[in-house]
C-alpha cells in the first residue's frame, strides 16, 4: 500500500512538472491551485501571451490537494485563511485595513464603474483628462493611482471553493466570522449590493469570484486572442509627471475592453464590465526632474459618453456634457483591463 501511494505521488509530480508551463509562469508553484488556473488560462487563451506578474500574484497559493479536500458543509479555518491569503479576523492582512478604502480614485462607498451619480465626491486632480494630453513630453498631474487594498489584499480562492460560497452578504459574513459594523463586514454588504445592481445602458457586467471566472467573462466578451494590462507600480502619484513614449493598443483604433476593478472582500472579488467604444494606451511615466522612467501607465479613453449621467464626476472635473467629449482615465494599480491582442 505504501509502495502504491509512493508511485501515485511520483506520477502526480511527473504529470504536473511535464505540463506545458511558460517560463513567465514559473513563479507559480506547479502543485498549487494557482497552477491549475494558469493551465486553464492556456486552454482558454491559446495565444502564448505572457502571464503578467500582477495577475499571477493574485492566484491562490493553496495546494491543489487542499482545495479539493475541504469538507462539506464548507468551513474556513484560521490555518486555511492564512495559507490562502484571505482577509479573516485577526489575520495580518485584516489588521491593515483602514476605515476608508479607496478604489480607482473614489471611496469604497461609491461605485468605481463611473455609472452612478452620487454627491459629495472629492475629485482628485488628474483623475480625468482629455485624450490630447497623452502626448510625449507633456507634463501633467498624475492622481494617486495606488490602491489602498494593496496593503490588505486577499487572493482569489480556487474556483472549486469559491463556487461553493453563496454570494450573499450574510452567508459570507457568517462563513468568515465577521462582526457587524466592522470595516470588512460593511465592505461585504456594499460589494454584494453593487454586484447585484442593474447594469448601465449598453453595459454587460459580472462580479467574478475566481480567476477562472474572470478569464471566462473576458473571453466571452472579446474572444480568445486577448491580453490583460494594468498600471503595475504606484510610482508617480499625486505629483506632476512627464508623459514619455505613448503606444496606442491595436494601433490606437476604437475598440472594446473588459475592465475589472478590485472590491474589498474576504477573498478576491473583481467587478468586471464590458467597455465599448474606447481607445487604450500604454504610456511611459517619466520624472519631470530627471526624465527617467518611473512607471508604465495604462489609460483608457471613453470615446462615447452619451449614456453617462450628467452628474458624472468627469463632467464636473473637465466640463462638457454626455456625448460631447471623450473622457480618459488611468487604470489604477490593482485594477486591470483586458483587450484584444495586438496584431504584429
Coordinates of N, CA and C in Angstrom, one line a residue, residues 52-269:
X52 N 1.1 38.1 -17.0 CA 1.7 39.2 -16.2 C 1.8 38.9 -14.7
X53 N 2.9 39.4 -14.1 CA 3.2 39.1 -12.7 C 2.1 39.6 -11.8
X54 N 1.5 40.8 -12.2 CA 0.4 41.3 -11.3 C -0.7 40.4 -11.2
X55 N -1.0 39.7 -12.3 CA -2.1 38.7 -12.3 C -1.7 37.4 -11.5
X56 N -0.5 36.9 -11.8 CA -0.1 35.7 -11.1 C -0.1 35.9 -9.6
X57 N 0.2 37.1 -9.1 CA 0.3 37.4 -7.7 C -1.0 37.3 -7.0
X58 N -2.1 37.3 -7.8 CA -3.5 37.2 -7.2 C -4.0 35.8 -7.1
X59 N -3.2 34.8 -7.7 CA -3.7 33.4 -7.7 C -3.5 32.8 -6.4
X60 N -4.4 31.8 -6.1 CA -4.4 31.1 -4.8 C -3.1 30.3 -4.6
X61 N -2.4 30.5 -3.5 CA -1.3 29.7 -3.1 C -1.6 28.4 -2.5
X62 N -2.9 28.1 -2.3 CA -3.3 26.8 -1.7 C -2.8 25.6 -2.5
X63 N -2.3 24.6 -1.9 CA -2.0 23.3 -2.6 C -3.3 22.8 -3.2
X64 N -3.2 22.3 -4.4 CA -4.4 21.8 -5.1 C -5.1 20.7 -4.3
X65 N -4.3 19.9 -3.6 CA -4.9 18.8 -2.8 C -5.8 19.3 -1.7
X66 N -5.4 20.5 -1.1 CA -6.2 21.1 0.0 C -7.5 21.6 -0.6
X67 N -7.5 22.3 -1.7 CA -8.7 22.9 -2.2 C -9.7 21.8 -2.6
X68 N -9.3 20.6 -2.9 CA -10.2 19.6 -3.3 C -10.6 18.7 -2.2
X69 N -10.1 18.9 -1.0 CA -10.4 18.0 0.1 C -11.1 18.7 1.2
X70 N -11.5 19.9 1.1 CA -12.3 20.6 2.1 C -13.6 20.0 2.3
X71 N -14.1 19.9 3.5 CA -15.3 19.1 3.9 C -16.5 19.9 3.5
X72 N -17.6 19.2 3.5 CA -18.9 19.8 3.3 C -19.8 19.6 4.5
X73 N -20.5 20.6 5.1 CA -20.5 22.0 4.6 C -19.2 22.7 4.7
X74 N -18.9 23.7 3.9 CA -17.7 24.3 3.9 C -17.4 25.2 5.1
X75 N -16.2 25.1 5.6 CA -15.7 25.9 6.7 C -14.3 26.4 6.4
X76 N -14.1 27.6 6.8 CA -12.7 28.2 6.6 C -12.0 28.4 7.9
X77 N -11.1 27.5 8.2 CA -10.3 27.5 9.4 C -9.3 28.6 9.4
X78 N -8.8 29.0 10.6 CA -7.7 30.0 10.6 C -6.5 29.6 9.8
X79 N -6.1 28.3 9.8 CA -5.0 27.9 9.0 C -5.2 28.0 7.5
X80 N -6.4 27.6 7.1 CA -6.8 27.8 5.7 C -6.7 29.3 5.3
X81 N -7.2 30.1 6.2 CA -7.2 31.5 5.9 C -5.8 32.1 5.7
X82 N -4.9 31.7 6.5 CA -3.5 32.1 6.4 C -2.9 31.5 5.1
X83 N -3.1 30.3 4.9 CA -2.5 29.6 3.7 C -3.0 30.2 2.4
X84 N -4.3 30.5 2.4 CA -4.9 31.0 1.2 C -4.8 32.5 1.0
X85 N -4.1 33.2 2.0 CA -4.0 34.7 1.9 C -5.4 35.3 1.8
X86 N -6.2 35.1 2.8 CA -7.6 35.6 2.8 C -7.6 36.7 3.9
X87 N -8.7 37.5 3.9 CA -8.9 38.5 4.9 C -9.9 37.9 5.9
X88 N -9.3 37.5 7.0 CA -10.1 36.9 8.1 C -9.8 37.7 9.4
X89 N -10.7 37.7 10.4 CA -10.5 38.4 11.6 C -9.2 37.9 12.3
X90 N -8.4 38.8 12.8 CA -7.1 38.5 13.4 C -6.0 38.2 12.5
X91 N -6.2 38.2 11.2 CA -5.1 38.0 10.2 C -4.3 39.3 10.0
X92 N -3.1 39.1 9.6 CA -2.2 40.2 9.3 C -2.8 41.2 8.3
X93 N -3.4 40.6 7.3 CA -4.0 41.4 6.2 C -5.2 42.2 6.7
X94 N -6.0 41.6 7.6 CA -7.2 42.2 8.1 C -6.8 43.4 9.0
X95 N -5.8 43.2 9.8 CA -5.4 44.3 10.7 C -5.0 45.6 10.0
X96 N -4.6 45.5 8.7 CA -4.0 46.6 8.0 C -5.1 47.4 7.3
X97 N -6.4 47.0 7.4 CA -7.5 47.8 6.8 C -7.7 49.1 7.5
X98 N -7.9 50.1 6.7 CA -8.3 51.4 7.3 C -9.8 51.5 7.2
X99 N -10.3 52.6 7.9 CA -11.8 52.7 7.9 C -12.4 53.2 6.6
X100 N -11.5 53.8 5.7 CA -11.9 54.2 4.4 C -11.0 53.6 3.4
X101 N -11.5 52.9 2.4 CA -10.7 52.3 1.4 C -11.0 52.9 0.1
X102 N -9.9 53.2 -0.6 CA -10.1 53.9 -1.9 C -9.9 52.9 -3.0
X103 N -10.8 52.9 -4.0 CA -10.7 52.0 -5.2 C -10.8 52.9 -6.4
X104 N -9.8 52.9 -7.3 CA -9.9 53.7 -8.5 C -10.3 55.1 -8.3
X105 N -9.8 55.7 -7.2 CA -9.9 57.1 -7.0 C -11.2 57.6 -6.3
X106 N -12.0 56.6 -5.9 CA -13.2 57.0 -5.2 C -13.4 56.2 -4.0
X107 N -14.1 56.7 -3.0 CA -14.2 55.9 -1.8 C -15.0 54.6 -2.0
X108 N -14.8 53.6 -1.2 CA -15.4 52.4 -1.5 C -17.0 52.5 -1.5
X109 N -17.5 53.5 -0.8 CA -19.0 53.6 -0.7 C -19.5 54.1 -2.1
X110 N -18.7 54.4 -3.0 CA -19.1 54.9 -4.3 C -18.7 53.9 -5.4
X111 N -19.6 53.7 -6.4 CA -19.2 52.8 -7.5 C -18.0 53.3 -8.2
X112 N -17.1 52.4 -8.6 CA -16.0 52.8 -9.4 C -16.1 52.5 -10.9
X113 N -17.3 52.2 -11.3 CA -17.5 51.9 -12.7 C -18.0 53.2 -13.5
X114 N -18.0 54.3 -12.8 CA -18.4 55.6 -13.4 C -19.7 55.6 -14.0
X115 N -20.7 54.9 -13.4 CA -22.0 54.8 -14.0 C -23.1 55.3 -13.0
X116 N -22.7 55.6 -11.7 CA -23.7 56.0 -10.7 C -23.5 57.5 -10.3
X117 N -24.6 58.1 -10.0 CA -24.5 59.5 -9.6 C -24.6 59.6 -8.1
X118 N -23.6 60.3 -7.5 CA -23.5 60.5 -6.0 C -23.1 61.9 -5.7
X119 N -23.4 62.4 -4.6 CA -23.0 63.7 -4.2 C -21.8 63.7 -3.3
X120 N -21.1 64.8 -3.1 CA -20.0 65.0 -2.2 C -18.8 64.1 -2.5
X121 N -18.6 63.8 -3.8 CA -17.4 63.1 -4.2 C -16.3 64.0 -4.4
X122 N -15.2 63.7 -3.7 CA -14.0 64.6 -3.9 C -13.2 64.1 -5.2
X123 N -13.1 64.9 -6.2 CA -12.4 64.5 -7.4 C -11.0 65.0 -7.3
X124 N -10.1 64.0 -7.3 CA -8.7 64.3 -7.2 C -8.1 64.8 -8.5
X125 N -7.2 65.8 -8.4 CA -6.7 66.3 -9.7 C -6.0 65.2 -10.5
X126 N -6.3 65.3 -11.8 CA -5.6 64.3 -12.7 C -6.3 63.0 -12.9
X127 N -7.4 62.8 -12.2 CA -8.1 61.5 -12.4 C -8.7 61.4 -13.8
X128 N -9.3 62.5 -14.3 CA -9.9 62.5 -15.6 C -9.1 63.5 -16.5
X129 N -8.9 63.2 -17.7 CA -8.2 64.1 -18.6 C -8.7 63.8 -20.1
X130 N -8.2 64.7 -21.0 CA -8.6 64.6 -22.4 C -7.5 63.8 -23.1
X131 N -7.9 63.2 -24.2 CA -7.0 62.3 -25.0 C -5.8 63.1 -25.5
X132 N -5.9 64.3 -25.8 CA -4.8 65.1 -26.4 C -3.7 65.3 -25.4
X133 N -4.0 65.1 -24.1 CA -2.9 65.2 -23.1 C -1.9 64.1 -23.1
X134 N -2.3 63.0 -23.7 CA -1.4 61.8 -23.8 C -0.4 62.0 -24.9
X135 N 0.4 63.0 -24.8 CA 1.4 63.2 -25.8 C 2.8 63.3 -25.2
X136 N 3.8 62.7 -25.9 CA 5.1 62.6 -25.4 C 5.6 64.0 -25.1
X137 N 6.2 64.2 -23.9 CA 6.7 65.5 -23.5 C 5.8 66.3 -22.7
X138 N 4.5 66.0 -22.7 CA 3.5 66.7 -21.9 C 3.8 66.5 -20.4
X139 N 3.7 67.6 -19.6 CA 3.7 67.5 -18.1 C 2.3 67.6 -17.6
X140 N 1.9 66.6 -16.9 CA 0.5 66.5 -16.4 C 0.5 66.1 -14.9
X141 N -0.6 66.4 -14.3 CA -0.7 66.0 -12.9 C -1.2 64.5 -12.8
X142 N -0.6 63.7 -12.1 CA -1.0 62.3 -12.0 C -1.7 62.0 -10.7
X143 N -2.9 61.4 -10.7 CA -3.6 61.2 -9.4 C -2.9 60.1 -8.6
X144 N -3.3 59.9 -7.4 CA -2.8 58.8 -6.6 C -3.4 57.5 -7.1
X145 N -2.6 56.8 -7.9 CA -3.1 55.6 -8.6 C -2.9 54.4 -7.7
X146 N -2.3 54.6 -6.5 CA -2.1 53.4 -5.6 C -3.4 53.0 -5.0
X147 N -3.7 51.8 -5.0 CA -4.9 51.2 -4.4 C -4.6 50.8 -2.9
X148 N -5.3 51.4 -2.0 CA -5.0 51.1 -0.6 C -5.3 49.6 -0.3
X149 N -6.0 48.9 -1.2 CA -6.2 47.5 -0.9 C -4.9 46.7 -1.1
X150 N -3.9 47.3 -1.7 CA -2.6 46.5 -1.8 C -2.0 46.2 -0.5
X151 N -2.3 46.9 0.5 CA -1.8 46.6 1.9 C -2.7 45.6 2.6
X152 N -3.8 45.3 2.1 CA -4.7 44.4 2.7 C -5.4 43.5 1.6
X153 N -4.5 43.1 0.7 CA -5.1 42.4 -0.5 C -5.2 40.9 -0.2
X154 N -6.3 40.3 -0.5 CA -6.6 38.9 -0.4 C -6.2 38.3 -1.8
X155 N -6.3 37.0 -1.9 CA -6.1 36.2 -3.1 C -7.4 35.7 -3.6
X156 N -7.4 35.3 -4.9 CA -8.5 34.5 -5.4 C -8.6 33.2 -4.7
X157 N -9.8 32.8 -4.4 CA -10.0 31.4 -4.0 C -10.0 30.5 -5.2
X158 N -9.6 29.2 -5.1 CA -9.7 28.3 -6.2 C -11.2 28.3 -6.6
X159 N -11.5 28.1 -7.8 CA -12.9 28.1 -8.3 C -13.7 27.0 -7.6
X160 N -13.1 25.9 -7.3 CA -13.8 24.8 -6.7 C -14.3 25.2 -5.3
X161 N -13.6 26.1 -4.6 CA -14.1 26.6 -3.3 C -15.0 27.8 -3.5
X162 N -14.6 28.8 -4.3 CA -15.4 30.0 -4.5 C -16.9 29.6 -4.9
X163 N -17.0 28.7 -5.8 CA -18.3 28.3 -6.3 C -19.2 27.7 -5.2
X164 N -18.6 27.3 -4.1 CA -19.4 26.7 -3.0 C -19.9 27.7 -2.0
X165 N -19.5 29.0 -2.2 CA -19.9 30.0 -1.2 C -21.0 30.8 -1.8
X166 N -22.2 30.8 -1.2 CA -23.3 31.7 -1.8 C -22.8 33.1 -1.8
X167 N -23.0 33.8 -2.9 CA -22.6 35.2 -3.0 C -23.7 36.1 -2.4
X168 N -23.9 35.9 -1.1 CA -24.9 36.7 -0.3 C -24.2 37.2 0.9
X169 N -24.4 38.4 1.3 CA -23.7 39.1 2.3 C -23.7 38.4 3.6
X170 N -24.9 37.9 4.1 CA -25.0 37.2 5.4 C -24.2 35.9 5.4
X171 N -24.3 35.2 4.2 CA -23.6 33.9 4.1 C -22.1 34.1 4.2
X172 N -21.6 35.1 3.5 CA -20.1 35.4 3.5 C -19.7 35.8 4.9
X173 N -20.4 36.8 5.5 CA -20.0 37.2 6.9 C -20.0 36.1 7.9
X174 N -21.0 35.2 7.8 CA -21.1 34.1 8.7 C -19.9 33.1 8.5
X175 N -19.6 32.8 7.3 CA -18.5 31.9 7.0 C -17.2 32.4 7.5
X176 N -16.9 33.7 7.3 CA -15.6 34.3 7.7 C -15.6 34.9 9.1
X177 N -16.7 34.8 9.8 CA -16.8 35.2 11.2 C -16.6 36.7 11.4
X178 N -17.3 37.5 10.5 CA -17.2 39.0 10.5 C -18.2 39.6 11.5
X179 N -17.7 40.4 12.4 CA -18.6 41.1 13.3 C -19.3 42.2 12.7
X180 N -20.5 42.5 13.1 CA -21.3 43.6 12.5 C -20.6 44.9 12.6
X181 N -20.8 45.8 11.7 CA -20.3 47.2 11.7 C -18.8 47.3 11.6
X182 N -18.1 46.2 11.3 CA -16.6 46.3 11.1 C -16.4 46.8 9.6
X183 N -15.2 47.2 9.4 CA -14.9 47.7 8.0 C -15.2 46.6 7.0
X184 N -14.7 45.4 7.2 CA -14.9 44.4 6.3 C -16.3 43.9 6.1
X185 N -17.1 43.9 7.2 CA -18.5 43.5 7.1 C -19.3 44.5 6.3
X186 N -19.0 45.8 6.5 CA -19.6 46.8 5.7 C -19.2 46.7 4.2
X187 N -18.0 46.4 4.0 CA -17.5 46.2 2.6 C -18.2 45.0 1.9
X188 N -18.4 43.9 2.7 CA -19.1 42.8 2.1 C -20.5 43.2 1.7
X189 N -21.2 44.0 2.6 CA -22.6 44.4 2.2 C -22.6 45.3 1.0
X190 N -21.6 46.2 0.9 CA -21.5 47.1 -0.2 C -21.2 46.4 -1.5
X191 N -20.2 45.5 -1.4 CA -19.8 44.7 -2.6 C -20.9 43.9 -3.2
X192 N -21.6 43.2 -2.4 CA -22.8 42.4 -2.9 C -23.8 43.3 -3.5
X193 N -24.1 44.4 -2.8 CA -25.2 45.3 -3.3 C -24.8 45.9 -4.7
X194 N -23.5 46.3 -4.8 CA -23.0 46.8 -6.1 C -23.1 45.7 -7.2
X195 N -22.7 44.5 -6.8 CA -22.7 43.4 -7.8 C -24.1 43.0 -8.3
X196 N -25.1 43.2 -7.4 CA -26.4 42.9 -7.7 C -27.2 44.0 -8.4
X197 N -26.6 45.2 -8.5 CA -27.3 46.3 -9.1 C -27.4 46.2 -10.6
X198 N -28.3 46.8 -11.2 CA -28.6 46.7 -12.6 C -27.4 47.4 -13.4
X199 N -27.0 46.8 -14.5 CA -26.0 47.5 -15.4 C -26.5 48.7 -16.0
X200 N -25.6 49.6 -16.4 CA -26.0 50.8 -17.1 C -26.3 50.5 -18.5
X201 N -26.8 51.4 -19.2 CA -27.2 51.2 -20.6 C -26.0 50.8 -21.5
X202 N -26.1 49.7 -22.2 CA -25.1 49.2 -23.0 C -24.0 48.4 -22.3
X203 N -24.1 48.3 -21.0 CA -23.0 47.6 -20.2 C -23.4 46.2 -19.9
X204 N -22.4 45.3 -20.0 CA -22.5 43.9 -19.6 C -21.5 43.8 -18.4
X205 N -22.0 43.3 -17.3 CA -21.1 43.3 -16.1 C -21.2 41.9 -15.4
X206 N -20.2 41.6 -14.6 CA -20.2 40.4 -13.8 C -19.2 40.6 -12.7
X207 N -19.6 40.2 -11.5 CA -18.6 40.2 -10.4 C -18.0 38.8 -10.4
X208 N -16.7 38.7 -10.5 CA -16.1 37.4 -10.6 C -15.4 37.1 -9.2
X209 N -15.6 35.8 -8.8 CA -15.1 35.4 -7.5 C -13.9 34.4 -7.7
X210 N -13.5 34.2 -8.9 CA -12.3 33.3 -9.1 C -11.6 33.8 -10.4
X211 N -10.3 33.5 -10.5 CA -9.6 33.9 -11.7 C -10.2 33.3 -13.0
X212 N -10.6 32.1 -12.8 CA -11.2 31.4 -14.0 C -12.5 32.1 -14.4
X213 N -13.3 32.6 -13.5 CA -14.5 33.4 -13.8 C -14.1 34.6 -14.6
X214 N -13.1 35.3 -14.2 CA -12.6 36.5 -14.9 C -12.2 36.2 -16.4
X215 N -11.4 35.1 -16.5 CA -11.0 34.7 -17.8 C -12.2 34.3 -18.7
X216 N -13.1 33.6 -18.1 CA -14.3 33.2 -18.9 C -15.1 34.5 -19.4
X217 N -15.2 35.4 -18.5 CA -16.0 36.6 -18.9 C -15.3 37.4 -20.0
X218 N -14.0 37.6 -19.8 CA -13.2 38.3 -20.8 C -13.2 37.7 -22.2
X219 N -13.1 36.3 -22.2 CA -13.2 35.6 -23.4 C -14.6 35.7 -24.1
X220 N -15.6 35.6 -23.2 CA -17.0 35.7 -23.7 C -17.2 37.1 -24.4
X221 N -16.6 38.1 -23.9 CA -16.8 39.5 -24.4 C -15.9 39.8 -25.6
X222 N -14.7 39.3 -25.6 CA -13.7 39.8 -26.5 C -13.1 38.7 -27.4
X223 N -13.4 37.4 -27.1 CA -12.8 36.3 -27.9 C -11.6 35.8 -27.2
X224 N -10.9 34.8 -27.7 CA -9.8 34.2 -27.0 C -8.4 34.6 -27.4
X225 N -8.3 35.7 -28.2 CA -7.0 36.2 -28.5 C -6.8 37.6 -27.8
X226 N -6.6 37.5 -26.5 CA -6.7 38.7 -25.6 C -5.5 38.7 -24.7
X227 N -5.2 39.9 -24.2 CA -4.2 40.1 -23.2 C -4.7 41.0 -22.1
X228 N -4.1 41.0 -20.9 CA -4.5 41.8 -19.8 C -3.4 42.8 -19.4
X229 N -3.8 44.0 -19.2 CA -2.9 45.1 -18.8 C -3.3 45.8 -17.6
X230 N -2.3 46.4 -16.9 CA -2.5 47.2 -15.7 C -1.4 48.2 -15.5
X231 N -1.6 49.2 -14.7 CA -0.6 50.1 -14.2 C 0.0 49.4 -13.0
X232 N 1.1 48.8 -13.1 CA 1.6 47.8 -12.1 C 2.1 48.5 -10.9
X233 N 2.9 49.6 -11.1 CA 3.6 50.3 -9.9 C 2.8 51.5 -9.5
X234 N 2.9 51.8 -8.2 CA 2.2 53.0 -7.7 C 3.0 54.3 -7.8
X235 N 4.2 54.2 -8.6 CA 5.1 55.3 -8.6 C 4.5 56.5 -9.4
X236 N 4.8 57.7 -8.9 CA 4.4 59.0 -9.5 C 3.1 59.5 -9.1
X237 N 2.5 59.0 -8.1 CA 1.1 59.5 -7.7 C 1.1 60.9 -7.1
X238 N 0.1 61.6 -7.3 CA -0.1 62.9 -6.6 C 0.9 64.0 -7.0
X239 N 1.6 63.9 -8.1 CA 2.6 64.9 -8.5 C 2.6 65.1 -10.0
X240 N 3.3 66.1 -10.4 CA 3.4 66.3 -11.8 C 4.4 65.3 -12.4
X241 N 4.0 64.7 -13.5 CA 4.9 63.7 -14.2 C 4.9 64.1 -15.7
X242 N 5.9 63.5 -16.4 CA 6.1 63.8 -17.8 C 5.7 62.5 -18.6
X243 N 4.9 62.7 -19.6 CA 4.5 61.6 -20.5 C 5.7 61.3 -21.4
X244 N 6.1 60.0 -21.4 CA 7.1 59.5 -22.3 C 6.5 59.0 -23.6
X245 N 7.1 57.9 -24.0 CA 6.5 57.3 -25.3 C 5.1 56.7 -25.0
X246 N 4.3 57.0 -26.0 CA 2.9 56.6 -25.9 C 2.6 55.6 -27.0
X247 N 2.0 54.5 -26.7 CA 1.6 53.4 -27.7 C 0.1 53.2 -27.6
X248 N -0.6 53.4 -28.8 CA -2.0 53.1 -28.9 C -2.2 51.6 -29.1
X249 N -2.9 50.9 -28.2 CA -3.2 49.5 -28.3 C -4.1 49.3 -29.5
X250 N -3.8 48.2 -30.3 CA -4.5 47.9 -31.5 C -4.4 49.1 -32.5
X251 N -3.2 49.7 -32.5 CA -2.9 50.8 -33.4 C -3.7 52.1 -33.1
X252 N -4.2 52.2 -31.8 CA -5.0 53.3 -31.4 C -6.4 53.4 -32.0
X253 N -6.8 52.2 -32.5 CA -8.2 52.2 -33.1 C -9.2 52.1 -32.0
X254 N -10.4 52.5 -32.3 CA -11.5 52.4 -31.4 C -11.8 50.9 -31.2
X255 N -11.9 50.4 -30.0 CA -12.0 49.0 -29.7 C -12.9 48.8 -28.5
X256 N -13.0 47.6 -28.0 CA -13.7 47.3 -26.8 C -12.8 46.7 -25.8
X257 N -13.1 46.8 -24.5 CA -12.3 46.1 -23.5 C -13.2 45.6 -22.4
X258 N -12.6 44.8 -21.5 CA -13.2 44.4 -20.3 C -12.4 44.9 -19.1
X259 N -12.9 45.9 -18.4 CA -12.2 46.4 -17.2 C -12.7 45.8 -16.0
X260 N -11.7 45.5 -15.1 CA -12.0 44.8 -13.8 C -11.5 45.6 -12.7
X261 N -12.3 45.9 -11.7 CA -12.0 46.7 -10.5 C -12.1 45.9 -9.3
X262 N -11.0 46.0 -8.5 CA -11.0 45.2 -7.2 C -11.9 45.7 -6.2
X263 N -12.6 44.8 -5.5 CA -13.5 45.2 -4.4 C -13.0 44.6 -3.1
X264 N -13.3 45.2 -2.0 CA -12.8 44.7 -0.7 C -13.8 43.6 -0.3
X265 N -13.2 42.4 0.0 CA -13.9 41.2 0.3 C -13.0 40.3 1.0
X266 N -13.5 39.3 1.8 CA -12.6 38.4 2.5 C -11.7 37.6 1.5
X267 N -12.2 37.3 0.3 CA -11.4 36.7 -0.8 C -11.5 37.6 -2.0
X268 N -10.7 37.4 -3.0 CA -10.6 38.3 -4.1 C -11.9 38.3 -4.9
X269 N -12.5 39.5 -5.1 CA -13.6 39.7 -5.9 C -13.4 40.9 -6.8

